[in-house]
Short mmCIF file of C-alpha atoms in Angstrom, two decimals:
data_model
loop_
_atom_site.label_atom_id
_atom_site.label_comp_id
_atom_site.label_asym_id
_atom_site.label_seq_id
_atom_site.Cartn_x
_atom_site.Cartn_y
_atom_site.Cartn_z
CA MET A 938 113.05 130.33 93.17
CA LYS A 939 112.66 133.71 91.53
CA ILE A 940 109.38 133.32 89.76
CA GLY A 941 109.39 136.96 88.64
CA ASP A 942 112.22 136.00 86.28
CA CYS A 943 110.19 133.42 84.55
CA ALA A 944 108.59 135.22 81.53
CA LYS A 945 106.73 132.13 80.48
CA ARG A 946 104.97 131.60 83.81
CA ILE A 947 101.24 132.29 83.82
CA SER A 948 98.36 131.37 86.09
CA ALA A 949 96.33 128.23 85.41
CA GLN A 950 93.31 130.48 84.81
CA ASP A 951 95.14 132.55 82.22
CA ALA A 952 96.26 129.37 80.53
CA VAL A 953 92.73 127.99 80.42
CA ASN A 954 91.32 131.28 79.13
CA MET A 955 93.31 130.60 75.89
CA ILE A 956 91.21 127.53 75.29
CA GLN A 957 87.97 128.02 73.29
CA ASN A 958 84.84 126.04 72.61
CA GLY A 959 85.39 123.26 70.17
CA ASP A 960 89.28 123.26 70.46
CA ARG A 961 91.43 120.22 69.76
CA LEU A 962 93.71 119.46 72.77
CA LEU A 963 96.60 117.12 73.29
CA VAL A 964 96.67 116.20 76.97
CA GLY A 965 99.60 114.23 78.49
CA GLY A 966 99.33 111.22 80.82
CA PHE A 967 98.98 107.47 81.07
CA GLY A 968 95.89 106.93 83.22
CA ILE A 969 96.53 109.68 85.78
CA CYS A 970 100.33 109.26 85.73
CA GLY A 971 101.91 112.40 84.35
CA THR A 972 98.68 114.36 84.14
CA PRO A 973 98.34 118.19 84.32
CA PHE A 974 95.81 118.01 87.18
CA THR A 975 95.63 121.74 87.92
CA LEU A 976 94.96 122.82 84.35
CA ILE A 977 92.25 120.08 83.95
CA ASP A 978 90.57 121.22 87.20
CA VAL A 979 90.45 124.79 86.04
CA ILE A 980 88.91 123.70 82.73
CA ALA A 981 86.25 121.73 84.63
CA GLU A 982 85.35 124.90 86.48
CA SER A 983 85.21 127.01 83.38
CA ASP A 984 82.26 127.46 81.10
CA HIS A 985 83.92 128.77 77.93
CA ALA A 986 85.98 125.66 76.96
CA ARG A 987 83.37 123.06 75.97
CA GLU A 988 82.86 120.72 73.03
CA LEU A 989 86.52 119.75 73.27
CA THR A 990 88.29 117.06 71.25
CA ILE A 991 90.81 115.49 73.64
CA ILE A 992 93.73 113.47 72.29
CA SER A 993 95.11 111.42 75.21
CA ASN A 994 95.94 107.75 75.81
CA ASN A 995 92.97 107.47 78.21
CA LEU A 996 90.47 109.79 79.80
CA GLY A 997 92.23 109.71 83.15
CA GLU A 998 90.41 107.55 85.60
CA THR A 999 86.82 107.73 86.74
CA GLY A 1000 86.46 111.17 88.38
CA LYS A 1001 90.20 111.84 88.29
CA GLY A 1002 92.33 113.83 85.79
CA LEU A 1003 90.53 113.98 82.44
CA GLY A 1004 87.73 111.93 84.03
CA LYS A 1005 86.62 115.15 85.69
CA LEU A 1006 85.98 116.73 82.22
CA LEU A 1007 83.58 113.96 81.41
CA ILE A 1008 81.59 114.67 84.57
CA SER A 1009 81.60 118.42 83.83
CA LYS A 1010 80.59 117.65 80.17
CA HIS A 1011 83.48 119.50 78.46
CA ILE A 1012 84.44 116.66 76.09
CA LYS A 1013 82.80 116.04 72.69
CA LYS A 1014 85.27 113.61 71.26
CA ALA A 1015 88.15 111.47 72.71
CA ILE A 1016 90.98 110.12 70.57
CA GLY A 1017 93.19 107.62 72.27
CA SER A 1018 94.03 103.92 72.93
CA TYR A 1019 92.15 102.75 76.02
CA PHE A 1020 88.88 104.07 77.49
CA THR A 1021 87.34 100.87 78.90
CA THR A 1022 88.55 101.34 82.48
CA ASN A 1023 86.83 104.72 82.86
CA ARG A 1024 83.19 103.71 83.43
CA ASP A 1025 82.03 107.28 82.84
CA ALA A 1026 83.59 107.17 79.35
CA VAL A 1027 81.79 103.97 78.56
CA LYS A 1028 78.54 105.42 79.90
CA ALA A 1029 78.87 108.65 77.94
CA TRP A 1030 79.66 106.72 74.76
CA ASN A 1031 76.65 104.48 75.25
CA LYS A 1032 74.38 107.46 75.69
CA GLY A 1033 75.79 109.00 72.48
CA GLU A 1034 77.26 111.96 74.45
CA LEU A 1035 80.93 111.12 73.61
CA GLU A 1036 82.56 110.21 70.32
CA ILE A 1037 85.53 107.88 70.57
CA GLU A 1038 88.30 107.27 68.01
CA LEU A 1039 90.46 104.31 68.95
CA ILE A 1040 94.13 104.17 67.93
CA PRO A 1041 96.68 101.51 68.94
CA GLN A 1042 98.90 102.99 71.65
CA GLY A 1043 102.15 102.79 69.68
CA THR A 1044 100.53 104.28 66.61
CA LEU A 1045 99.13 107.13 68.74
CA ALA A 1046 102.58 107.85 70.21
CA GLU A 1047 104.26 107.80 66.85
CA ALA A 1048 101.48 109.90 65.12
CA ILE A 1049 102.01 112.64 67.71
CA ARG A 1050 105.80 112.34 67.39
CA ALA A 1051 105.44 112.65 63.58
CA GLY A 1052 103.01 115.55 63.92
CA GLY A 1053 105.54 117.47 65.94
CA ALA A 1054 108.48 116.57 63.70
CA GLY A 1055 107.05 117.82 60.41
CA ILE A 1056 106.30 114.30 59.21
CA ALA A 1057 102.94 114.15 57.38
CA GLY A 1058 102.51 110.36 58.03
CA PHE A 1059 104.18 106.99 58.24
CA TYR A 1060 103.64 103.32 57.55
CA THR A 1061 103.26 100.75 60.33
CA LYS A 1062 102.46 97.00 60.50
CA THR A 1063 100.41 97.58 63.70
CA GLY A 1064 96.73 96.90 63.12
CA VAL A 1065 97.02 95.33 59.64
CA GLY A 1066 94.07 92.94 59.17
CA THR A 1067 92.07 94.33 62.11
CA LYS A 1068 89.00 96.48 62.41
CA LEU A 1069 91.18 99.47 63.13
CA ALA A 1070 92.64 99.24 59.65
CA GLU A 1071 89.31 99.92 57.91
CA GLY A 1072 89.48 102.79 55.48
CA LYS A 1073 93.30 103.14 55.84
CA GLU A 1074 95.70 103.00 52.87
CA GLU A 1075 97.72 99.75 52.75
CA ARG A 1076 101.14 99.41 51.04
CA GLU A 1077 103.58 96.49 50.67
CA PHE A 1078 107.24 96.97 51.74
CA ASP A 1079 109.68 93.97 51.52
CA GLY A 1080 106.73 91.54 51.25
CA GLU A 1081 104.87 92.78 54.27
CA THR A 1082 101.71 94.88 54.48
CA TYR A 1083 101.83 98.26 56.25
CA LEU A 1084 99.14 100.85 57.09
CA PHE A 1085 99.48 104.50 56.39
CA ILE A 1086 98.87 106.73 59.45
CA ARG A 1087 98.70 110.50 59.39
CA GLY A 1088 100.60 112.55 61.91
CA ILE A 1089 98.59 114.17 64.72
CA ARG A 1090 98.65 117.80 65.77
CA ALA A 1091 96.46 119.94 67.95
CA LYS A 1092 95.85 123.61 68.59
CA ILE A 1093 96.87 123.34 72.25
CA ALA A 1094 98.94 120.77 74.26
CA LEU A 1095 98.51 120.59 78.01
CA ILE A 1096 101.46 118.60 79.42
CA LYS A 1097 102.88 117.74 82.81
CA ALA A 1098 106.56 117.73 83.74
CA ASP A 1099 108.22 117.40 87.10
CA LYS A 1100 110.42 120.51 86.80
CA ALA A 1101 110.92 123.40 84.53
CA ASP A 1102 113.71 126.01 84.57
CA THR A 1103 112.80 129.67 84.04
CA MET A 1104 113.47 129.32 80.23
CA GLY A 1105 111.00 126.42 79.95
CA ASN A 1106 113.36 123.48 79.72
CA LEU A 1107 111.63 120.37 81.14
CA VAL A 1108 112.51 117.23 83.00
CA TYR A 1109 110.03 114.51 83.88
CA ALA A 1110 109.53 112.01 86.75
CA LYS A 1111 110.07 108.36 85.87
CA THR A 1112 107.09 106.82 83.98
CA ALA A 1113 105.20 110.17 84.24
CA ARG A 1114 107.07 111.10 81.12
CA ASN A 1115 104.94 108.87 78.79
CA PHE A 1116 103.22 110.94 76.06
CA ASN A 1117 104.27 114.39 77.37
CA PRO A 1118 107.53 114.96 75.45
CA MET A 1119 105.86 114.22 72.06
CA MET A 1120 102.85 116.33 72.89
CA ALA A 1121 105.20 119.23 73.71
CA THR A 1122 106.23 119.26 70.06
CA ALA A 1123 102.87 118.73 68.32
CA ALA A 1124 100.68 121.79 69.13
CA ASP A 1125 100.53 125.44 68.13
CA LEU A 1126 100.45 126.40 71.77
CA VAL A 1127 102.11 124.37 74.49
CA ILE A 1128 101.38 124.82 78.17
CA ALA A 1129 103.45 122.80 80.70
CA GLU A 1130 102.21 122.25 84.28
CA VAL A 1131 105.14 121.58 86.61
CA ASP A 1132 105.62 120.89 90.24
CA ASP A 1133 108.75 123.06 90.54
CA ILE A 1134 110.41 125.91 88.70
CA VAL A 1135 114.20 126.40 89.06
CA GLU A 1136 116.61 128.94 87.82
CA ALA A 1137 117.91 128.54 84.21
CA GLY A 1138 121.26 126.80 84.40
CA MET A 1139 120.11 124.56 87.32
CA LEU A 1140 119.08 121.71 85.04
CA ASP A 1141 121.88 119.48 83.65
CA PRO A 1142 121.71 119.94 79.83
CA GLU A 1143 122.25 116.14 79.56
CA GLN A 1144 119.07 115.53 81.55
CA ILE A 1145 116.73 117.95 79.80
CA VAL A 1146 114.10 115.97 77.91
CA THR A 1147 112.07 118.81 76.42
CA PRO A 1148 114.14 121.81 75.29
CA HIS A 1149 112.58 125.24 76.01
CA VAL A 1150 111.89 125.95 72.34
CA TYR A 1151 108.83 123.75 72.54
CA VAL A 1152 107.29 125.30 75.65
CA ASP A 1153 105.17 128.51 75.33
CA TYR A 1154 103.82 128.82 78.91
CA ILE A 1155 104.57 127.29 82.33
CA VAL A 1156 101.91 126.80 84.94
CA GLN A 1157 102.83 125.98 88.52
CA ASN A 1158 100.83 123.01 90.01
CA ASP A 1159 99.48 124.76 93.08
CA ARG A 1160 96.52 122.48 93.69
CA TYR A 1161 98.00 119.06 94.08
CA GLU A 1162 100.77 117.66 96.26
CA LYS A 1163 102.28 114.25 96.56
CA MET A 1164 101.23 112.34 99.64
CA GLY A 1165 102.16 108.69 100.13
CA GLY A 1166 103.29 108.54 96.55
CA GLU A 1167 100.07 109.85 95.08
CA TYR A 1168 98.89 113.26 93.90
CA VAL A 1169 96.19 114.49 96.21
CA GLU A 1170 94.29 117.84 96.19
CA ARG A 1171 95.78 120.24 98.80
CA GLY A 1172 93.52 120.60 101.77
CA LYS A 1173 91.37 117.65 100.83
CA HIS A 1174 93.20 114.98 102.89
CA MET B 838 87.09 63.64 87.43
CA LEU B 839 87.86 66.57 89.63
CA SER B 840 89.65 68.90 87.27
CA ALA B 841 91.84 71.74 88.36
CA ALA B 842 89.19 74.06 86.82
CA ASN B 843 86.90 73.17 89.73
CA ILE B 844 89.44 73.86 92.39
CA ASP B 845 90.70 77.50 92.50
CA PRO B 846 91.12 80.08 89.73
CA SER B 847 94.28 81.54 91.32
CA PHE B 848 95.80 78.04 91.40
CA ILE B 849 95.22 77.69 87.64
CA LYS B 850 96.52 81.23 86.83
CA ASN B 851 99.65 80.68 88.91
CA ARG B 852 100.25 77.31 87.17
CA ILE B 853 100.14 79.04 83.80
CA ALA B 854 102.38 81.89 84.90
CA LYS B 855 104.83 79.40 86.43
CA ARG B 856 105.13 77.41 83.26
CA VAL B 857 105.54 80.55 81.10
CA ALA B 858 108.34 81.75 83.37
CA LYS B 859 110.39 78.73 82.20
CA GLU B 860 110.23 80.03 78.61
CA LEU B 861 111.92 83.34 79.44
CA HIS B 862 115.60 82.71 78.92
CA ALA B 863 118.35 84.78 80.66
CA GLY B 864 119.17 88.03 78.92
CA SER B 865 115.80 88.26 77.17
CA VAL B 866 113.79 91.48 76.96
CA VAL B 867 110.18 90.65 77.74
CA ASN B 868 106.96 92.56 77.75
CA LEU B 869 104.18 91.14 79.99
CA GLY B 870 100.58 91.92 79.34
CA ILE B 871 97.78 92.38 81.91
CA GLY B 872 96.02 89.47 83.60
CA ILE B 873 97.87 86.15 83.98
CA PRO B 874 101.12 87.45 82.38
CA SER B 875 101.43 90.06 85.24
CA LEU B 876 101.79 87.10 87.70
CA ILE B 877 105.02 85.83 85.98
CA PRO B 878 107.50 88.02 87.91
CA ASN B 879 106.50 86.02 91.01
CA PHE B 880 108.10 82.97 89.44
CA LEU B 881 111.26 84.58 88.11
CA ASP B 882 114.18 84.32 90.53
CA SER B 883 116.50 87.27 90.99
CA LYS B 884 119.22 85.45 89.00
CA SER B 885 116.98 84.92 85.96
CA GLN B 886 118.22 88.17 84.26
CA VAL B 887 115.00 88.76 82.38
CA TYR B 888 114.58 92.37 81.52
CA LEU B 889 110.95 93.45 81.79
CA GLN B 890 109.74 96.16 79.47
CA SER B 891 106.62 98.14 80.35
CA GLU B 892 105.16 99.93 77.31
CA ASN B 893 104.41 103.11 79.21
CA GLY B 894 108.09 103.73 79.17
CA LEU B 895 110.29 101.50 81.33
CA LEU B 896 112.90 98.82 80.72
CA GLY B 897 114.13 96.96 83.72
CA MET B 898 110.88 96.97 85.78
CA GLY B 899 111.36 95.74 89.39
CA PRO B 900 108.85 94.15 91.82
CA THR B 901 105.97 95.86 93.60
CA PRO B 902 107.28 98.15 96.34
CA PRO B 903 106.32 98.01 100.01
CA LYS B 904 103.39 100.38 100.75
CA GLU B 905 105.66 103.13 102.20
CA GLN B 906 107.77 103.23 99.02
CA ILE B 907 104.91 103.46 96.52
CA ASP B 908 105.36 106.27 93.92
CA MET B 909 102.51 106.63 91.48
CA ASP B 910 104.90 108.38 89.05
CA LEU B 911 106.49 104.94 88.70
CA ILE B 912 103.85 102.49 87.40
CA SER B 913 103.51 99.48 85.08
CA ALA B 914 101.32 99.38 81.92
CA SER B 915 98.69 97.85 84.24
CA LYS B 916 98.94 101.11 86.21
CA GLN B 917 100.21 99.31 89.30
CA PRO B 918 103.12 100.72 91.35
CA VAL B 919 106.47 99.12 90.49
CA THR B 920 110.24 99.78 91.17
CA LEU B 921 113.28 100.46 89.07
CA GLY B 922 115.55 97.43 88.75
CA ILE B 923 119.42 97.70 88.44
CA GLY B 924 120.27 99.06 85.02
CA SER B 925 116.68 100.20 84.37
CA SER B 926 115.83 103.22 82.13
CA VAL B 927 112.83 105.34 81.52
CA PHE B 928 111.73 106.85 78.21
CA SER B 929 108.75 108.26 76.37
CA SER B 930 105.85 106.34 74.89
CA ALA B 931 107.20 107.04 71.37
CA ASP B 932 110.63 105.59 72.36
CA SER B 933 108.87 102.63 74.04
CA PHE B 934 106.87 101.73 70.99
CA ALA B 935 109.91 102.28 68.73
CA MET B 936 111.47 99.62 70.84
CA ILE B 937 108.42 97.37 70.32
CA ARG B 938 107.74 98.14 66.67
CA GLY B 939 111.36 98.00 65.81
CA GLY B 940 111.52 94.32 66.87
CA HIS B 941 113.71 94.91 70.00
CA ILE B 942 111.34 92.99 72.30
CA ASP B 943 112.42 89.34 72.29
CA ILE B 944 109.26 87.92 73.90
CA ALA B 945 105.75 89.31 74.41
CA VAL B 946 103.52 87.31 76.76
CA MET B 947 99.84 88.19 76.49
CA GLY B 948 96.47 86.86 77.38
CA ALA B 949 93.94 85.99 74.69
CA LEU B 950 90.15 85.55 74.36
CA GLN B 951 90.55 83.16 71.38
CA ILE B 952 93.36 81.55 69.36
CA SER B 953 92.66 80.07 65.96
CA GLU B 954 94.23 76.81 64.88
CA LYS B 955 96.66 78.83 62.71
CA GLY B 956 97.73 80.74 65.82
CA GLU B 957 95.75 83.97 65.07
CA ILE B 958 95.13 86.03 68.12
CA ALA B 959 91.98 87.70 69.41
CA ASN B 960 92.64 89.67 72.52
CA TRP B 961 91.19 93.15 72.38
CA SER B 962 87.42 93.04 71.88
CA VAL B 963 84.29 91.02 72.13
CA PRO B 964 81.55 91.20 69.46
CA GLY B 965 78.46 92.97 70.61
CA LYS B 966 80.35 94.80 73.38
CA ASP B 967 81.69 98.32 73.26
CA ILE B 968 84.98 98.57 71.44
CA LEU B 969 86.55 101.23 73.52
CA GLY B 970 90.08 99.96 74.29
CA VAL B 971 92.96 98.46 72.44
CA GLY B 972 96.04 99.76 74.34
CA GLY B 973 99.37 98.32 73.07
CA ALA B 974 98.09 94.85 72.18
CA MET B 975 98.19 95.34 68.37
CA ASP B 976 101.66 96.94 68.43
CA LEU B 977 102.99 93.94 70.37
CA VAL B 978 101.22 91.36 68.23
CA ALA B 979 102.62 92.98 65.08
CA SER B 980 106.24 93.35 66.18
CA ALA B 981 107.50 91.18 69.09
CA GLN B 982 110.09 88.54 68.03
CA LYS B 983 108.21 85.73 69.79
CA ILE B 984 104.65 85.71 71.09
CA ILE B 985 103.61 83.51 74.01
CA ILE B 986 99.96 83.30 74.88
CA ALA B 987 99.08 82.67 78.55
CA MET B 988 95.48 81.83 78.96
CA THR B 989 93.02 79.39 80.58
CA HIS B 990 92.33 76.56 78.21
CA ALA B 991 88.61 77.19 78.14
CA THR B 992 86.12 79.70 79.51
CA LYS B 993 84.57 79.35 82.95
CA ASP B 994 81.66 77.63 81.15
CA HIS B 995 84.04 75.18 79.46
CA VAL B 996 83.70 76.75 76.06
CA PRO B 997 86.95 76.17 74.03
CA LYS B 998 89.13 79.18 73.40
CA ILE B 999 91.41 77.39 70.98
CA ILE B 1000 89.10 77.14 67.91
CA GLN B 1001 89.17 76.53 64.16
CA ARG B 1002 88.40 80.06 63.14
CA LEU B 1003 88.24 83.28 65.24
CA THR B 1004 84.76 84.54 66.01
CA TYR B 1005 86.14 87.51 67.89
CA PRO B 1006 87.98 90.42 66.17
CA MET B 1007 91.57 89.55 65.32
CA SER B 1008 94.44 91.54 66.86
CA GLY B 1009 96.75 91.36 63.79
CA ILE B 1010 97.83 89.00 61.01
CA ARG B 1011 100.95 87.91 62.95
CA THR B 1012 100.42 84.55 64.68
CA ALA B 1013 101.38 83.24 68.14
CA ASP B 1014 104.43 80.98 68.65
CA VAL B 1015 103.62 79.25 71.99
CA ILE B 1016 100.29 78.70 73.85
CA VAL B 1017 100.40 77.91 77.51
CA THR B 1018 97.20 76.89 79.26
CA ASP B 1019 96.32 75.22 82.52
CA LYS B 1020 96.03 71.96 80.56
CA ALA B 1021 98.71 72.07 77.92
CA VAL B 1022 101.55 73.69 76.04
CA PHE B 1023 101.17 73.96 72.30
CA LYS B 1024 103.80 75.22 69.82
CA ILE B 1025 102.76 76.57 66.46
CA LYS B 1026 105.03 75.73 63.54
CA ASN B 1027 104.22 76.41 59.91
CA ASP B 1028 100.57 77.23 60.78
CA SER B 1029 100.00 73.97 62.58
CA PHE B 1030 99.24 73.34 66.24
CA ILE B 1031 101.43 70.80 68.05
CA LEU B 1032 100.65 69.55 71.54
CA GLU B 1033 104.02 69.48 73.27
CA GLU B 1034 103.11 69.13 76.96
CA MET B 1035 100.14 67.93 78.90
CA ALA B 1036 99.33 68.69 82.57
CA ALA B 1037 99.65 65.74 84.85
CA ASP B 1038 95.97 66.11 85.95
CA SER B 1039 94.65 66.30 82.41
CA SER B 1040 94.24 63.75 79.65
CA LEU B 1041 94.34 63.64 75.92
CA ASP B 1042 90.54 63.11 75.97
CA GLU B 1043 89.98 66.22 78.13
CA ILE B 1044 92.21 68.38 75.92
CA LYS B 1045 90.40 67.17 72.82
CA ARG B 1046 87.02 67.91 74.36
CA LEU B 1047 88.14 71.45 75.33
CA THR B 1048 89.93 72.28 72.10
CA ASP B 1049 87.79 72.98 69.02
CA ALA B 1050 90.71 72.91 66.63
CA HIS B 1051 92.93 70.53 64.71
CA PHE B 1052 96.22 69.73 66.45
CA THR B 1053 98.86 67.10 66.27
CA VAL B 1054 100.47 65.36 69.26
CA SER B 1055 104.22 65.67 69.45
CA LYS B 1056 106.10 62.37 69.29
CA ASN B 1057 107.93 63.63 72.36
CA LEU B 1058 104.84 64.59 74.34
CA GLN B 1059 105.96 65.53 77.87
CA THR B 1060 104.27 66.19 81.16
CA MET B 1061 103.85 69.91 81.66
CA LEU B 1062 106.72 71.05 83.84
CA ILE B 1063 105.66 73.46 86.57
CA ASP B 1064 108.06 72.70 89.36
#
């Protein structure tokens, strides 16, 4: 691995320095599966990137992944589909310290896909007749009611892939793919945390999920390693 | 009468899961929700050829791995470690919900807090409690070809969950097709509830007492098949 040849590679600290107070971030992951742990930890240690709006399916787990940013009080608002399992999120919301916007999981995924694909919005049957439809435009197609949903974009996306090549092409690990490929397309600045960086040409073009055009910077995960199938902090086990 | 409800909650949940498993025909693509539906794979034999879809991005989900083979990059929508079955594939959340929203899931099995007598589903929030999670429930309710509800017939305090009108927030305008409880199997046709099967240890009186909704009894009422 010749990291010197990877022009997109920066340190986690340099990546986090690009985030400012009040920024709107897309963060990949489903629970803590497919989470950019290193980038999140560096945000938690930084004092300049507070009042963040985080768009992510969940806020990690209690004390893990994005859950750390709740403890370090970096999050002003969370937009996602499921926050009930993180008791810190429920507590912060009850105390009025955290705003929450709930979006059905498939609608969230498609809104981010649309945001990255130049689609302003789309119509879906999901949520029609429910509390989550309140205030949304409805329209009939072929005798059925649909809701209009705006595409979602953010200033910065923090995603996690298994491997990058030196150009920034990405491949993912199994279900750790989840929201990461759409998020890679839907932000002005895309930072991908990866476990490994390989030479350009080493990844099979048929296997590349995120082409390099979407990726601005690559950060090597140097804080976590997989032990017994789980990501654990190096030196803390 | 000593009802099953007084015996063992896992006995009841397994009974429901076992009965739902019989509804899953070979070759079908099935999404299983959290709770009781997640027990169903225990009652599918390896020849059943049911393809399990997990909305976090997996078709062809296999059983829980032994501890030494756990990989937390390979989890179910309930965030539990799983395995890749033969012919399985992994994909993004957008592709996964395109599969769901596009009507490519044959059967969704989900739990419910309440079902109305028209078959309307309430399974995502409780009034007066924080509404902080919806997950994929509304996407599945809106778009699965067939919806099977797997739930206990009544709450722990014997309050009916099948009721005339929902008092909990609805999950969508689409209604359920089949309701499987520990006491009975109902089918919903043209907005009406039909009792199709009754558990051997229940009775029509008990079902009426625990169901606060209008239903008709099928002319071919059967004993609930769980073996």
